[in-house]
Amino acid sequence: MSKLEKALFTLRQMEIRSGGSPLLDSRVGVIVTLIFLGIMLSVPVGRLSMLIWMALYPIISSAWLGIRYGRIFIRSLIVLPLVIVIGIFNPIYDRTPAIILSGISISEGWISFASIIIRGLLAMQACLILIESDGFLGLCRGLSRLGAPRFLTEQLQFVYRYMIVLVEEAITMKRAREARGYGRKRYPLKIWGIMIGQLFLRAIDRSERIARSMEARGFTGHLPMYDSGKAGLSKGSLVFLCFWLITLPLLRIFNLSALFT
């Protein structure tokens, strides 16, 4: 299975999970994720030990919802190059000594650099758990039920749906290239530029056909939001919400590392 096919499979799996997790309501997932992000990002840069304890949220939540944390952690590494670029110059500009470990002086720049990396990974893991538990469309449904602007949730759904269109067209072009390439794998940069342009035009053409089909079937400019009734929260969702409403502030107020020193 090629990388493009794996990407398409992942997007389809996200769509399958849009029915919602039997243990977690989509509204609760969105609320708890936002609370975690706010509390985690409010931890001071110099409190690295307190920030590490925030990793309890993705670890416990993934186990609670039946999601493998190892897969979440590996997928969160996709954001690692971005956060490294953001903080790579901190150790250079901020050389103020912060702590000394085994005779080695560690500057505040290195601590802030590590803090940026940990925050980026934890934020990505929280978002991945939210999507894994309820699917991308379930996430949009949860945002809508919480009162998010309709145009925002609909734009997110359109982006998701046309990502699938783009990947499917890329797979079609890849197979055509392989069938006509006689085993050739390397092409000049000019050929790749032409293929990217063709991919863009093919995706737009197919998107226009999809839009005309939707209009022919009565599309009025708004996507239907299924299962958006005023259903109550399940006991599992309430327990999940109450647990993290208590635990996350405690992790922010108290430094658990001090208990083991």
Coordinates of C-alpha atoms in Angstrom, one line a residue:
M1 CA 0.0 0.0 0.0
S2 CA 1.5 3.3 -1.1
K3 CA 1.6 6.4 1.1
L4 CA -1.3 8.0 -0.8
E5 CA -3.4 4.9 -0.3
K6 CA -2.6 4.9 3.4
A7 CA -3.6 8.6 3.6
L8 CA -6.9 7.8 1.9
F9 CA -7.5 4.8 4.2
T10 CA -6.9 7.1 7.2
L11 CA -9.3 9.7 6.0
R12 CA -11.9 7.0 5.3
Q13 CA -11.4 5.6 8.8
M14 CA -12.0 9.0 10.2
E15 CA -15.3 9.1 8.4
I16 CA -16.3 5.7 9.7
R17 CA -15.7 6.8 13.3
S18 CA -17.9 9.8 12.7
G19 CA -20.8 7.9 14.3
G20 CA -19.3 8.8 17.7
S21 CA -17.6 6.9 20.5
P22 CA -20.0 4.9 22.7
L23 CA -18.1 6.1 25.7
L24 CA -17.7 9.8 24.9
D25 CA -20.2 12.4 23.6
S26 CA -18.7 14.7 21.0
R27 CA -19.5 17.8 23.0
V28 CA -17.7 16.5 26.1
G29 CA -14.7 15.6 23.9
V30 CA -14.5 19.2 22.5
I31 CA -14.9 20.8 25.9
V32 CA -12.3 18.7 27.7
T33 CA -9.8 19.1 24.9
L34 CA -10.2 22.9 25.0
I35 CA -9.8 22.9 28.7
F36 CA -6.7 20.8 28.5
L37 CA -5.1 23.0 25.9
G38 CA -5.8 26.1 27.8
I39 CA -4.4 24.7 31.1
M40 CA -1.4 23.1 29.4
L41 CA -0.5 26.3 27.5
S42 CA -0.8 28.3 30.7
V43 CA 2.0 26.4 32.4
P44 CA 5.0 28.7 32.8
V45 CA 7.9 28.0 30.5
G46 CA 10.3 27.3 33.3
R47 CA 8.0 24.7 35.0
L48 CA 9.1 21.9 32.8
S49 CA 8.4 19.2 35.4
M50 CA 4.8 20.4 35.7
L51 CA 4.4 20.4 32.0
I52 CA 5.6 16.8 31.7
W53 CA 2.8 15.7 34.2
M54 CA 0.3 17.1 31.7
A55 CA 1.1 14.0 29.6
L56 CA -1.2 12.1 31.9
Y57 CA -4.1 13.5 29.9
P58 CA -3.4 11.8 26.5
I59 CA -2.1 8.6 28.2
I60 CA -5.2 8.2 30.5
S61 CA -7.7 9.4 27.9
S62 CA -6.4 7.1 25.2
A63 CA -6.7 4.1 27.6
W64 CA -10.1 5.2 28.8
L65 CA -11.5 5.4 25.2
G66 CA -9.8 2.2 24.0
I67 CA -7.3 3.9 21.8
R68 CA -3.7 2.8 21.5
Y69 CA -1.5 5.6 22.9
G70 CA 1.5 4.3 21.0
R71 CA -0.2 5.0 17.7
I72 CA -1.3 8.5 18.9
F73 CA 2.3 9.3 20.0
I74 CA 3.8 8.2 16.7
R75 CA 1.2 10.2 14.7
S76 CA 1.9 13.3 16.9
L77 CA 5.5 13.2 15.8
I78 CA 4.4 14.7 12.4
V79 CA 4.3 18.1 14.2
L80 CA 7.9 17.7 15.5
P81 CA 9.7 19.4 12.6
L82 CA 7.4 22.4 12.9
V83 CA 8.0 22.9 16.7
I84 CA 11.7 22.4 16.3
V85 CA 11.9 25.2 13.7
I86 CA 9.9 27.4 16.0
G87 CA 12.2 27.0 19.0
I88 CA 15.6 26.0 17.5
F89 CA 17.0 29.5 18.1
N90 CA 16.1 29.7 21.7
P91 CA 19.2 28.0 23.0
I92 CA 21.3 30.4 20.9
Y93 CA 19.7 33.7 22.0
D94 CA 18.9 32.8 25.7
R95 CA 22.1 31.5 27.4
T96 CA 21.1 32.4 30.9
P97 CA 22.1 29.5 33.2
A98 CA 19.0 27.9 34.7
I99 CA 20.0 24.6 36.3
I100 CA 23.1 22.5 36.7
L101 CA 22.9 18.8 36.2
S102 CA 26.0 16.6 36.9
G103 CA 28.2 19.7 36.5
I104 CA 26.6 20.6 33.2
S105 CA 24.9 24.1 33.0
I106 CA 21.6 24.1 31.2
S107 CA 20.5 27.5 29.9
E108 CA 16.9 28.8 29.9
G109 CA 17.0 28.7 26.1
W110 CA 17.2 24.9 26.2
I111 CA 14.4 24.7 28.8
S112 CA 12.1 26.9 26.7
F113 CA 13.1 24.8 23.6
A114 CA 12.1 21.6 25.4
S115 CA 8.9 23.3 26.6
I116 CA 7.9 24.2 23.0
I117 CA 8.5 20.6 21.9
I118 CA 6.5 19.1 24.7
R119 CA 3.6 21.6 24.3
G120 CA 3.4 20.9 20.5
L121 CA 3.4 17.1 21.0
L122 CA 0.8 17.2 23.8
A123 CA -1.5 19.6 21.9
M124 CA -1.3 17.3 18.8
Q125 CA -2.0 14.2 20.9
A126 CA -5.0 15.8 22.4
C127 CA -6.4 16.7 19.0
L128 CA -5.7 13.2 17.6
I129 CA -7.5 11.6 20.6
L130 CA -10.5 13.8 20.0
I131 CA -10.6 12.9 16.3
E132 CA -9.9 9.2 17.0
S133 CA -12.8 9.0 19.5
D134 CA -15.5 10.7 17.4
G135 CA -14.2 11.2 13.9
F136 CA -13.7 14.4 12.1
L137 CA -17.3 14.8 11.1
G138 CA -18.2 13.9 14.7
L139 CA -15.9 16.7 15.8
C140 CA -17.8 19.2 13.5
R141 CA -21.1 17.9 14.9
G142 CA -19.9 18.5 18.5
L143 CA -18.8 22.0 17.6
S144 CA -22.2 22.7 16.0
R145 CA -24.0 21.4 19.1
L146 CA -21.9 23.7 21.3
G147 CA -23.0 26.7 19.3
A148 CA -20.1 27.2 17.0
P149 CA -20.9 29.3 13.8
R150 CA -22.4 27.2 11.2
F151 CA -20.2 28.5 8.4
L152 CA -17.1 27.3 10.4
T153 CA -18.3 23.7 10.8
E154 CA -19.5 23.5 7.2
Q155 CA -16.2 24.9 5.9
L156 CA -14.3 22.3 8.0
Q157 CA -16.5 19.5 6.5
F158 CA -15.9 20.7 3.0
V159 CA -12.2 20.8 3.5
Y160 CA -12.3 17.3 4.8
R161 CA -14.4 16.0 2.0
Y162 CA -12.3 17.7 -0.7
M163 CA -9.1 16.4 0.8
I164 CA -10.5 12.9 0.0
V165 CA -11.2 14.1 -3.6
L166 CA -7.6 15.4 -3.9
V167 CA -6.1 12.2 -2.6
E168 CA -8.2 10.1 -4.9
E169 CA -7.2 12.1 -7.9
A170 CA -3.5 11.8 -6.9
I171 CA -3.9 8.0 -6.6
T172 CA -5.4 7.9 -10.1
M173 CA -2.6 9.9 -11.6
K174 CA 0.0 7.8 -9.7
R175 CA -1.4 4.6 -11.1
A176 CA -1.5 6.0 -14.6
R177 CA 2.1 7.2 -14.4
E178 CA 3.2 3.8 -13.1
A179 CA 1.3 2.0 -15.9
R180 CA 2.9 4.2 -18.6
G181 CA 6.3 4.6 -17.0
Y182 CA 7.7 1.2 -17.8
G183 CA 9.3 0.9 -14.3
R184 CA 10.7 4.4 -14.3
K185 CA 10.5 6.1 -10.9
R186 CA 12.5 9.3 -11.3
Y187 CA 11.3 12.2 -13.5
P188 CA 12.7 15.7 -14.1
L189 CA 11.4 18.5 -12.0
K190 CA 9.6 20.0 -15.0
I191 CA 7.5 16.8 -15.2
W192 CA 6.5 17.0 -11.6
G193 CA 5.5 20.6 -12.0
I194 CA 3.2 19.6 -14.9
M195 CA 1.7 16.7 -12.8
I196 CA 1.0 19.0 -9.9
G197 CA -0.8 21.4 -12.2
Q198 CA -2.8 18.6 -13.7
L199 CA -3.7 17.3 -10.3
F200 CA -5.0 20.8 -9.3
L201 CA -7.1 21.0 -12.5
R202 CA -8.5 17.5 -12.1
A203 CA -9.4 18.1 -8.5
I204 CA -11.2 21.3 -9.4
D205 CA -13.0 19.7 -12.3
R206 CA -14.2 16.8 -10.1
S207 CA -15.2 19.2 -7.4
E208 CA -17.4 21.1 -9.8
R209 CA -19.1 17.9 -10.9
I210 CA -19.8 17.0 -7.3
A211 CA -21.1 20.5 -6.6
R212 CA -23.5 20.3 -9.6
S213 CA -24.7 16.8 -8.5
M214 CA -25.4 18.2 -5.0
E215 CA -27.4 21.1 -6.4
A216 CA -29.3 18.7 -8.6
R217 CA -30.3 16.8 -5.5
G218 CA -31.6 19.9 -3.6
F219 CA -28.5 21.2 -1.9
T220 CA -29.3 24.7 -0.6
G221 CA -25.8 25.8 0.6
H222 CA -26.0 24.1 4.0
L223 CA -24.8 20.6 4.9
P224 CA -27.3 18.6 6.9
M225 CA -26.2 17.9 10.5
Y226 CA -27.4 14.4 11.3
D227 CA -27.8 13.3 14.9
S228 CA -27.9 16.8 16.2
G229 CA -30.9 16.4 18.5
K230 CA -30.8 17.5 22.1
A231 CA -29.8 14.1 23.5
G232 CA -28.6 13.9 27.1
L233 CA -25.1 13.0 28.1
S234 CA -24.3 9.4 28.9
K235 CA -23.0 8.4 32.3
G236 CA -19.6 7.6 30.8
S237 CA -19.4 11.1 29.2
L238 CA -20.3 12.8 32.5
V239 CA -17.7 10.8 34.5
F240 CA -15.1 11.6 31.8
L241 CA -16.0 15.3 32.0
C242 CA -16.1 15.5 35.8
F243 CA -12.8 13.6 36.2
W244 CA -10.8 15.9 34.0
L245 CA -12.6 19.1 35.3
I246 CA -11.1 18.1 38.7
T247 CA -7.8 16.5 37.6
L248 CA -6.6 19.1 35.1
P249 CA -6.8 22.1 37.5
L250 CA -5.0 20.1 40.2
L251 CA -2.2 19.2 37.8
R252 CA -1.9 23.0 37.0
I253 CA -2.0 24.1 40.7
F254 CA 0.2 21.4 42.3
N255 CA 3.6 20.3 41.0
L256 CA 3.5 16.6 41.5
S257 CA 7.3 16.3 41.0
A258 CA 7.8 18.0 44.3
L259 CA 6.2 15.0 46.0
F260 CA 8.9 12.7 44.7
T261 CA 11.9 14.8 45.6

